[in-house]
Coordinates of C-alpha atoms in Angstrom, one line a residue:
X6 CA -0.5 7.4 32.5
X7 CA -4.2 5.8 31.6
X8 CA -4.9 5.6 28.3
X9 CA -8.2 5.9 26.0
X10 CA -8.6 4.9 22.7
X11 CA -10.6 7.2 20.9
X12 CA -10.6 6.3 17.3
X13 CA -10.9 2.9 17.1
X14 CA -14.4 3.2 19.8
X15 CA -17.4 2.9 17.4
X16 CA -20.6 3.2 18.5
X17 CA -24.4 1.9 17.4
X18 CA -27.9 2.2 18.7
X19 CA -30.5 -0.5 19.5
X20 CA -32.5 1.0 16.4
X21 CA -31.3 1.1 13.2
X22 CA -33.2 2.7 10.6
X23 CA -31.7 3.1 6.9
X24 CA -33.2 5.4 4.5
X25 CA -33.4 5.6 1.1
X26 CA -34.6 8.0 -1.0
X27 CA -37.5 9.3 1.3
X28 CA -34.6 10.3 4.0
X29 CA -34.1 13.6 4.4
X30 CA -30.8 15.2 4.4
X31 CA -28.8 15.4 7.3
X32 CA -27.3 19.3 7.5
X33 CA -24.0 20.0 6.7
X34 CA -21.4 22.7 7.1
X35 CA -19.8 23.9 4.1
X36 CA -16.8 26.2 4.5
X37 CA -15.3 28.9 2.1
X38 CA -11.7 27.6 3.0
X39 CA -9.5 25.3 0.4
X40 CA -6.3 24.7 1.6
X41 CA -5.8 23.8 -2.2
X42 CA -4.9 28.0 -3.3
X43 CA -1.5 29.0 -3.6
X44 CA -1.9 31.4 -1.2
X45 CA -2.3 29.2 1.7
X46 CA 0.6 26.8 0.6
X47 CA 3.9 27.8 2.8
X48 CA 6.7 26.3 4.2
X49 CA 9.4 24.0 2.2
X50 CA 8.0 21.0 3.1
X51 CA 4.3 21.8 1.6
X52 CA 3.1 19.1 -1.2
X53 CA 0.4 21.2 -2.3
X54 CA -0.3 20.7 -5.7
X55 CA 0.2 24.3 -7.7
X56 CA -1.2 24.8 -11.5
X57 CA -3.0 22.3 -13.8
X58 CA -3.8 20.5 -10.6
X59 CA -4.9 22.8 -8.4
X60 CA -7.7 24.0 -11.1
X61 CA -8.8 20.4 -11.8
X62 CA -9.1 20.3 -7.7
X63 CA -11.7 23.3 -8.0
X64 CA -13.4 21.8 -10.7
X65 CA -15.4 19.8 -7.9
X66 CA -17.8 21.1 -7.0
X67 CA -17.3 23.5 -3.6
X68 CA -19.8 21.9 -1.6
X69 CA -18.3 18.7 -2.0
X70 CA -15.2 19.6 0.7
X71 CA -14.4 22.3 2.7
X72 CA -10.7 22.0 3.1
X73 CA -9.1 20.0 0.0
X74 CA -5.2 19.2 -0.3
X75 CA -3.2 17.4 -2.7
X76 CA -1.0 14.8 -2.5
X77 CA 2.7 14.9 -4.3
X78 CA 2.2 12.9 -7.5
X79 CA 2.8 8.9 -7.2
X80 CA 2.5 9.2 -3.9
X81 CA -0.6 7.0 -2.2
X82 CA -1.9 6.7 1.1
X83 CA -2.4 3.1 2.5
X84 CA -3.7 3.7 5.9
X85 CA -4.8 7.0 7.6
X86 CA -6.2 8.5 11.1
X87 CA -7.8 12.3 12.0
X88 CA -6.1 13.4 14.7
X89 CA -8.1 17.0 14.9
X90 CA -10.1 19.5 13.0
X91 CA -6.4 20.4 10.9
X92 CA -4.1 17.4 11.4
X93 CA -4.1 14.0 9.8
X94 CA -1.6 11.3 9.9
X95 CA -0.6 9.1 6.8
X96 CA 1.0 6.2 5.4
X97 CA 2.5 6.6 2.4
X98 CA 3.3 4.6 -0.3
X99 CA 5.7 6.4 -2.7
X100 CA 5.0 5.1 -6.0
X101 CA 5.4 0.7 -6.8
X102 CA 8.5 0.9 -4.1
X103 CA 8.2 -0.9 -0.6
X104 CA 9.4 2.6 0.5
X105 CA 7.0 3.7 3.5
X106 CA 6.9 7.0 5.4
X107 CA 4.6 8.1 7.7
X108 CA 3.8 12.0 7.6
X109 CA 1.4 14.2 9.6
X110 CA -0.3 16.8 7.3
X111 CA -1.4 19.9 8.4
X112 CA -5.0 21.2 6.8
X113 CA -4.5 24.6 7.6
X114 CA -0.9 25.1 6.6
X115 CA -0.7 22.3 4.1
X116 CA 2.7 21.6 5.9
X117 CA 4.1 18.2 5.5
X118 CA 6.1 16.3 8.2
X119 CA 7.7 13.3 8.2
X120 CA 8.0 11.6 11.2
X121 CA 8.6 7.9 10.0
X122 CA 10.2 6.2 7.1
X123 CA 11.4 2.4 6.4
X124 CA 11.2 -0.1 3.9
X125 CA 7.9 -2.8 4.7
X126 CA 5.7 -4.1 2.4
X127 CA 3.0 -2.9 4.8
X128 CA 2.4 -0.4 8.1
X129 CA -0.7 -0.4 9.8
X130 CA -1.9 2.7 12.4
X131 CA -3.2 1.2 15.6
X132 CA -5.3 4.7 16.1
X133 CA -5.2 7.6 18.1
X134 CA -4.6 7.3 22.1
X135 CA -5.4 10.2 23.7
X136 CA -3.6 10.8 27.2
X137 CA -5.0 12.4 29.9
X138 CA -3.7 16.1 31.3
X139 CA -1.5 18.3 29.2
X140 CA 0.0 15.1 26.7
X141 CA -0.3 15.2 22.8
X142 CA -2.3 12.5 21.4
X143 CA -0.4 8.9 21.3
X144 CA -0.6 7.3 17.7
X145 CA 0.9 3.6 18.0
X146 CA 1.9 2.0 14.9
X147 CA 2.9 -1.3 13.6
X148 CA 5.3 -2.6 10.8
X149 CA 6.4 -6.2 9.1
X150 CA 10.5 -6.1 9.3
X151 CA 11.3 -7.6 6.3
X152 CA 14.8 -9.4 7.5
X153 CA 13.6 -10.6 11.0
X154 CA 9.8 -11.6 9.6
X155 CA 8.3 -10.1 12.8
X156 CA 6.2 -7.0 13.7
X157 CA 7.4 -4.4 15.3
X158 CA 6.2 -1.4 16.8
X159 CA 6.5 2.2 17.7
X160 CA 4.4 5.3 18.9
X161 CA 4.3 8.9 17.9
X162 CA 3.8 11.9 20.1
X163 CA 3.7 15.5 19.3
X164 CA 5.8 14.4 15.8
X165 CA 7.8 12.9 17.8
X166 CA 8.6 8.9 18.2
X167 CA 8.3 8.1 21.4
X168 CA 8.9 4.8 23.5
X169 CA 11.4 3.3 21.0
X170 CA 11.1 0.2 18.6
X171 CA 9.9 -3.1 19.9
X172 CA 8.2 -6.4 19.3
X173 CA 4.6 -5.7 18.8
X174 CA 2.7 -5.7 22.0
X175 CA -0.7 -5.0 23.8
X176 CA -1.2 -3.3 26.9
X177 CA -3.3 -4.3 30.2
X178 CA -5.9 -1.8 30.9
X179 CA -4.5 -0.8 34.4
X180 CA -1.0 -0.2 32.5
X181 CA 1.0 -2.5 34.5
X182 CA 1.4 -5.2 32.0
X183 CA 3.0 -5.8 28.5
X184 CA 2.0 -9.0 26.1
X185 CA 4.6 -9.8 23.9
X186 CA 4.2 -12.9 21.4
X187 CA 7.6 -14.7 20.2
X188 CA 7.3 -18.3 20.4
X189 CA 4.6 -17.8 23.5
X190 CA 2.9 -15.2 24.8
X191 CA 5.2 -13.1 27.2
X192 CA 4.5 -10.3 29.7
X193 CA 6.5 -7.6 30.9
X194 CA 6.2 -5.5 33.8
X195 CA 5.6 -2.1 32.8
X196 CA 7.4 -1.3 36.3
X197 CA 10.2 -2.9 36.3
X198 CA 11.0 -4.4 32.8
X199 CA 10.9 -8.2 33.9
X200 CA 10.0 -10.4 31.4
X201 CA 8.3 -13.7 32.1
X202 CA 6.5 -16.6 29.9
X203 CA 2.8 -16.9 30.3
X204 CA 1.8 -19.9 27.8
X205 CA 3.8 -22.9 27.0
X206 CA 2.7 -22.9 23.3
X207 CA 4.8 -21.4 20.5
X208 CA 2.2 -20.3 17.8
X209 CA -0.1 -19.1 21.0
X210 CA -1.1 -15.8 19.8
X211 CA -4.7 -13.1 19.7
X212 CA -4.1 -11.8 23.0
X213 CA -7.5 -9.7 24.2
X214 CA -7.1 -8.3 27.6
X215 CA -10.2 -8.4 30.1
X216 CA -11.4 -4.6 31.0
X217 CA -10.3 -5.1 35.0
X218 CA -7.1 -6.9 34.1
X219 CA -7.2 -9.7 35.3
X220 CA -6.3 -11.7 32.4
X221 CA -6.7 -11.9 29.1
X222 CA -8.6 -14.0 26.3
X223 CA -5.9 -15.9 23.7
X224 CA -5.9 -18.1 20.6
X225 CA -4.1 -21.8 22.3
X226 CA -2.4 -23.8 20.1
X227 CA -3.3 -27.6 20.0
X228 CA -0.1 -28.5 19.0
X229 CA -1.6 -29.8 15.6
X230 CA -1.1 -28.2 11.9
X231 CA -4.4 -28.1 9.6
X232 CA -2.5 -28.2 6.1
X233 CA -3.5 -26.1 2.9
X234 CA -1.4 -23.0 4.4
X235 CA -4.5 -22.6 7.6
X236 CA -1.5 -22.9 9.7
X237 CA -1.6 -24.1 13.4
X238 CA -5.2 -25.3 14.8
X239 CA -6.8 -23.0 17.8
X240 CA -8.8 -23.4 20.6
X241 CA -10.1 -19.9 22.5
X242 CA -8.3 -20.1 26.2
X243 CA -8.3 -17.8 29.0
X244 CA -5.4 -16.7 31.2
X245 CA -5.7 -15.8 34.8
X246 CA -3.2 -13.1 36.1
X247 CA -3.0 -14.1 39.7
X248 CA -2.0 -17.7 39.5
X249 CA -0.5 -17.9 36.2
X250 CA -3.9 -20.6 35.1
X251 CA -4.9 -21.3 31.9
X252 CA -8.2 -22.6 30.8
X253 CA -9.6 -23.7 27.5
X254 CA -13.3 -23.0 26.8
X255 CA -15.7 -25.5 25.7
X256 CA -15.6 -24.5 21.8
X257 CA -14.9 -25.4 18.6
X258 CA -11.0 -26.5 17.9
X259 CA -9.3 -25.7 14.3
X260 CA -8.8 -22.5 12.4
X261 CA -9.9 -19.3 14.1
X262 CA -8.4 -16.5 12.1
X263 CA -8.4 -13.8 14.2
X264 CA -9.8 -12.4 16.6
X265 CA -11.1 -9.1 18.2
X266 CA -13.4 -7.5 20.9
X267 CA -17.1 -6.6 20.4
X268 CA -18.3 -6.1 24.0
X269 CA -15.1 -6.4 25.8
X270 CA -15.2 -9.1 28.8
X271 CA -18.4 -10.4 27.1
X272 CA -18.5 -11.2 23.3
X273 CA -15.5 -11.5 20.7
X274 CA -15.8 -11.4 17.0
X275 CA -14.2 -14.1 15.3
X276 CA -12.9 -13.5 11.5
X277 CA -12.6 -17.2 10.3
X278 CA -13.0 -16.6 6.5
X279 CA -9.9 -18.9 4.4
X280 CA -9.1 -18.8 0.5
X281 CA -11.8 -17.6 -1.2
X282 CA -14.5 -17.6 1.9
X283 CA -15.3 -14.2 4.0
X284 CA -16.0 -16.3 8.0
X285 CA -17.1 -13.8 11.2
X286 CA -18.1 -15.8 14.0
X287 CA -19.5 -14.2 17.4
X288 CA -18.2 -15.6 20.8
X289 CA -20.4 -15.4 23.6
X290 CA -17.9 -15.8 26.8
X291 CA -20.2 -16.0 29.4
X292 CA -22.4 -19.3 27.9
X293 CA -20.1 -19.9 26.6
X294 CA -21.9 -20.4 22.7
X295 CA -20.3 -19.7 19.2
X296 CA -22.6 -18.2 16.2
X297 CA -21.3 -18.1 12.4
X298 CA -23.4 -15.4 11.6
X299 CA -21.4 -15.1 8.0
X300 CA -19.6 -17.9 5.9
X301 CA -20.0 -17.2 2.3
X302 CA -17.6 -16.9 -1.4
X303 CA -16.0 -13.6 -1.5
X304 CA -18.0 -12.2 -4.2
X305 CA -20.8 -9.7 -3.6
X306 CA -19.9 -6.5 -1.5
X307 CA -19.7 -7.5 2.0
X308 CA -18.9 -5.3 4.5
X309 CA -19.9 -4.9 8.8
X310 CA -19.6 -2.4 11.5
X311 CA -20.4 -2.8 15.0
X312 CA -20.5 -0.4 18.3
X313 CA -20.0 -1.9 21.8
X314 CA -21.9 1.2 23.0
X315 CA -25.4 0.4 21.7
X316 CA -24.8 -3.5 21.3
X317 CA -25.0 -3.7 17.7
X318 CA -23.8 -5.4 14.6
X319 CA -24.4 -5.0 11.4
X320 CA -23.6 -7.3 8.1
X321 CA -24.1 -6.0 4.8
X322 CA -24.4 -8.8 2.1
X323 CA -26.5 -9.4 -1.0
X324 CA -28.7 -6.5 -0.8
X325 CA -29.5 -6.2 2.5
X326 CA -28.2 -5.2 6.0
X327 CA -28.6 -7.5 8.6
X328 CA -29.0 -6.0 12.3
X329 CA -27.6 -8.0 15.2
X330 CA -26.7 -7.3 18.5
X331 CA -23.5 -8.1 19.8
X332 CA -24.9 -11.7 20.9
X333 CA -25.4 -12.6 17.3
X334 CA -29.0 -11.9 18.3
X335 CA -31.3 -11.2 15.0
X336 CA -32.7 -7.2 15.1
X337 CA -34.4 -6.9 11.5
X338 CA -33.2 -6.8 7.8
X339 CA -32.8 -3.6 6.1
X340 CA -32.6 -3.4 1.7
X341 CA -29.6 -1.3 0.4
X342 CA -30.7 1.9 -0.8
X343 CA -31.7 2.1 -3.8
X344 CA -33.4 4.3 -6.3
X345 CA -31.3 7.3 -5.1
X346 CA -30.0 8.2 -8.8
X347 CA -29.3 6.7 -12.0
X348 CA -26.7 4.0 -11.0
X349 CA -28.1 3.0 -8.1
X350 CA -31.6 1.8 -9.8
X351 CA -32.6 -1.5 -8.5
X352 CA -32.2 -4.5 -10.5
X353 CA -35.9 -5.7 -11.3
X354 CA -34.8 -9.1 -11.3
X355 CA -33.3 -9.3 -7.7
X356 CA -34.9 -11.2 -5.4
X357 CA -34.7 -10.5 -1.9
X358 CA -36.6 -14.3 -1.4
X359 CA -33.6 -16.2 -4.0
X360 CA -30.1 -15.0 -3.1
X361 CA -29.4 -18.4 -5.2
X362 CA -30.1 -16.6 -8.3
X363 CA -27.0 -14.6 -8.2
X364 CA -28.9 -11.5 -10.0
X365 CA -27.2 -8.3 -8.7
X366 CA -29.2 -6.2 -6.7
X367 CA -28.0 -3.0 -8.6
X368 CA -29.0 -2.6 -12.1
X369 CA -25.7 -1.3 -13.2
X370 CA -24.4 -4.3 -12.4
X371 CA -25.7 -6.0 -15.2
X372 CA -23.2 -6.6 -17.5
X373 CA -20.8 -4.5 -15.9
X374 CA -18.9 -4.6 -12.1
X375 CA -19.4 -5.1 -8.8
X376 CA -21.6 -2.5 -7.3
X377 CA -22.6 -2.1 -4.2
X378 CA -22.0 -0.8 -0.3
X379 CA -19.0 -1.6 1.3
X380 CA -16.4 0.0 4.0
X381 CA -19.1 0.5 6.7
X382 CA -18.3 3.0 9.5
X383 CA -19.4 4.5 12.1
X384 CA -18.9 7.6 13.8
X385 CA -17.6 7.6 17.6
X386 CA -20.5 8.7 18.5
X387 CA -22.5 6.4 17.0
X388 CA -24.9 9.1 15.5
X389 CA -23.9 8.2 11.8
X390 CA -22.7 5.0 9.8
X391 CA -21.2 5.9 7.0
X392 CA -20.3 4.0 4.1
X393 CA -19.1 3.7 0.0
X394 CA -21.7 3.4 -2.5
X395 CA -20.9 2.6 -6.1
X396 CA -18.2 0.6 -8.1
X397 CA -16.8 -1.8 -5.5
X398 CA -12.8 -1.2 -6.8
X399 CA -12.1 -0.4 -10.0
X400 CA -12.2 -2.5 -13.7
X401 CA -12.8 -1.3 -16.9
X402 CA -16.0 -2.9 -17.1
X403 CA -17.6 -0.5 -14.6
X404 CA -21.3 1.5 -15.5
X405 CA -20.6 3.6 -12.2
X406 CA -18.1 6.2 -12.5
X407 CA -16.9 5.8 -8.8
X408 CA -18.2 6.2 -5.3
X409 CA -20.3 8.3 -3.0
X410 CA -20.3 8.4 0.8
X411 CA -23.6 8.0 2.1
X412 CA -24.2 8.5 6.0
X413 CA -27.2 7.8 7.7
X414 CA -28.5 9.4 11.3
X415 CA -29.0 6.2 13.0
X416 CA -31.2 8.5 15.6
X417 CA -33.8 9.8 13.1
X418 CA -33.2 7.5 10.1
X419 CA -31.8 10.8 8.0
X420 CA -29.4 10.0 5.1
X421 CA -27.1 12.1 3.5
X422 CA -25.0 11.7 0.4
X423 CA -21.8 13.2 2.1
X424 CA -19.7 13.7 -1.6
X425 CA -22.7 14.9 -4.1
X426 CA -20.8 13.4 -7.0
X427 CA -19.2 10.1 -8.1
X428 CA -15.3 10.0 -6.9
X429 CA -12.7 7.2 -6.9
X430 CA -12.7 7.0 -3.3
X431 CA -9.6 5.1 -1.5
X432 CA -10.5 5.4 1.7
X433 CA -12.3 7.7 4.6
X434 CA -11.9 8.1 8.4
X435 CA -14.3 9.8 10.6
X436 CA -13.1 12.0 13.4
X437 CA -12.8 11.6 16.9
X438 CA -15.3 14.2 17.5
X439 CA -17.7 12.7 14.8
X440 CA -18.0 16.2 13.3
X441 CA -16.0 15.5 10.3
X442 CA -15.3 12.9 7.5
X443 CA -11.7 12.6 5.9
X444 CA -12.1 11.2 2.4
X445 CA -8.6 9.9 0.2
X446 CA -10.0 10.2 -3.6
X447 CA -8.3 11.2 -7.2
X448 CA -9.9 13.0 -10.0
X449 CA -10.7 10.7 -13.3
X450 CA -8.8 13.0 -15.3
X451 CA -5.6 13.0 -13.2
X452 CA -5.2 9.7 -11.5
X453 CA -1.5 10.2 -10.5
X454 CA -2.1 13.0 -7.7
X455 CA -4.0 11.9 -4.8
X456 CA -6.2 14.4 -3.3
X457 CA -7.4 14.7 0.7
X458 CA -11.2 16.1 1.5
X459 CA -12.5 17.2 4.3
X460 CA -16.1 17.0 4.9
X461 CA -18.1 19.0 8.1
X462 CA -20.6 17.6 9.6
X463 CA -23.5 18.5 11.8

């Protein structure tokens, strides 16, 4: 059965325009429902918080959510997808343990259900898959086994697992194949289960299938080591399905990072950041051409988003936005917004012409922590990119009590301030459908609970 990944699709347009305070507001739905009351809590596996936390929940303002749900206390969620308007699936961490579970909570019901536990110091959701005809949505997942020091995989379907556990792989397009790396890269008929070695080198690794399936684009070890923990040195190859051939492209050799698809078949985005250096580099396969369009210290916010849809790219470092498409190609600059309230004033100072002055670009900044944007996304449709604005993590020396979401209309340059007031905001996801934004926060009074927010959006 074909396959479309829904979630992890973003989308851009060939105009970007971000506004600031002279934006007008994008409209939003705001419900009378809060899956936070008593009254809507049922079942023996709810974890909706009762009491003392349930009125510091409705302390927020109401048109900040319109279905809120709390969190059992110590319990924190490290990765997250929106499967529909009521159901979410989640990682969770259960206090300081290596203890993982993954649960899908119900909105409506505020009904917990695990459907996944294990101990892993980490477990990543791959997105949601959504099958064609009568099928539940697919969520694959991945997990680091401690004793074996490999990752493995499973998928979830209707809260069920599905497919059993096995060495992380990726799928052909067409379905037919299965890429499995362990000490090569190996594929596997999806027919008949035959497994057969495609590339001589151990550490070969990155497989990116090619949309007709054909072949696939890989990392190709050299055979050489680069020291100071970089591990093996790369060179980007390409493997031809038919007749088994492997060919190296004309780029550089050494570290590569990883590696992932911006326009599939065409471009790849490179992340080739090591230590204490953030590295994206854009691959242009048909040239073929390499462009290090970001190599800097990790130290201001820096965050990027890009949608194969609309060929865009977007890098957000020292006070600006800079608008690419997919090519590496130069679009314009845009300024973070500024002036919107009090703690996002603009430093005076900043210089958008001296980036070597190291002057923040937000005022609070001074003297305090990071602020900034950072955890750009955008919507599937590629209507909206959303992203954090405030304290970039959390230190005691902060002047911005939290984060806001701001989303922009990338159609009309409209901006919105999705959560009207500052949160500590983990984490958000949009939607498939684009018409809502799932935000992970906690209050500043009660930092042990976690609390889940659903935002509409029209």
């Amino acid at each position: 059965m074909r396959s479309t990944r829904k979630w992890m699709a973003a989308a851009m347009l060939s105009l970007i325009i971000f506004a600031s305070s002279a934006c007008e507001s994008v409209q939003s739905e705001t419900g009378t429902e809060n899956i936070i009351s008593p009254e809507n809590s049922t079942g023996p596996n709810s974890n909706i918080a009762k009491g003392n936390e349930n009125d510091q929940a409705r302390a927020i303002p109401e048109q900040l959510f319109d279905k809120i749900l709390a969190l059992s206390p110590n319990h924190w969620v490290s990765d997250f997808e929106v499967l529909n308007e009521n159901e979410i699936v989640a990682v969770i961490q259960r206090g300081d343990t290596s203890d993982r579970q993954i649960v899908s909570l119900n909105m409506k019901s505020g009904e917990e259900t695990l459907l996944w536990e294990g101990e892993t110091f980490r477990v990543d959701l791959d997105g949601v898959m959504e099958e064609q005809g009568d099928s539940e949505p697919l969520i694959s997942f991945q997990y680091y086994d401690l004793e074996s020091s490999k990752w493995y995989m499973e998928d979830i379907e209707g809260g069920k697992l599905v497919n059993g556990e096995r060495l992380y792989q990726t799928k052909s397009p067409d379905g037919k194949w299965l890429t499995v790396t362990d000490n090569g890269i190996w594929g596997i008929s999806a027919e008949t289960g035959m497994k057969v070695r495609w590339t001589p080198g151990e550490d070969d690794s990155g497989v990116l299938w090619l949309p007709d399936s054909s072949g696939f684009v890989f990392l190709q070890s050299t055979g050489e080591q680069l020291g100071d923990g970089a591990g093996p040195a790369y060179e980007l190859a390409h493997f031809q399905l038919d007749n088994r051939k492997i060919t190296a492209y004309s780029l550089a050799k050494g570290f590569w990072g990883g590696i992932e698809w911006l326009d599939p078949g065409k471009t790849i985005l490179v992340h080739n950041g090591f230590d204490d250096m953030i590295g994206l580099k854009i691959v242009d396969l048909d040239v073929p051409s390499e462009n290090q369009v970001l190599l800097t210290e990790y130290a201001d916010p820096i965050g990027h988003a890009f949608s194969t849809l609309s060929n865009m790219f977007v890098v957000s470092k020292s006070g600006e936005f800079t608008v690419m498409q997919l090519d590496g190609t130069l679009v314009k600059r845009v300024p973070w917004p500024a002036d919107l309230d009090e703690y996002t004033q603009k430093n005076p100072s900043f210089s958008e012409n001296n980036h070597e002055s190291k002057q923040p670009y937000y005022e609070k900044e001074l003297d305090g922590g990071k602020v900034g944007p950072y955890m750009l996304q955008f919507s599937p449709d590629g209507k909206h990119l959303a992203f954090l604005l405030g304290a970039v993590g959390e230190s005691s020396d902060d002047r911005v009590p939290g984060t806001k979401i701001i989303i922009c209309n990338l159609n009309t340059g409209e901006a919105e301030a999705v959560t009207q007031e500052y949160l500590r905001i983990d984490s958000f996801r949009w939607s498939p459908g684009s018409d809502q934004i799932a935000v992970i926060y906690a209050l500043p009074e009660e930092r042990s609970t976690a609390y889940l927010g659903v935002k509409n959006i029209k």
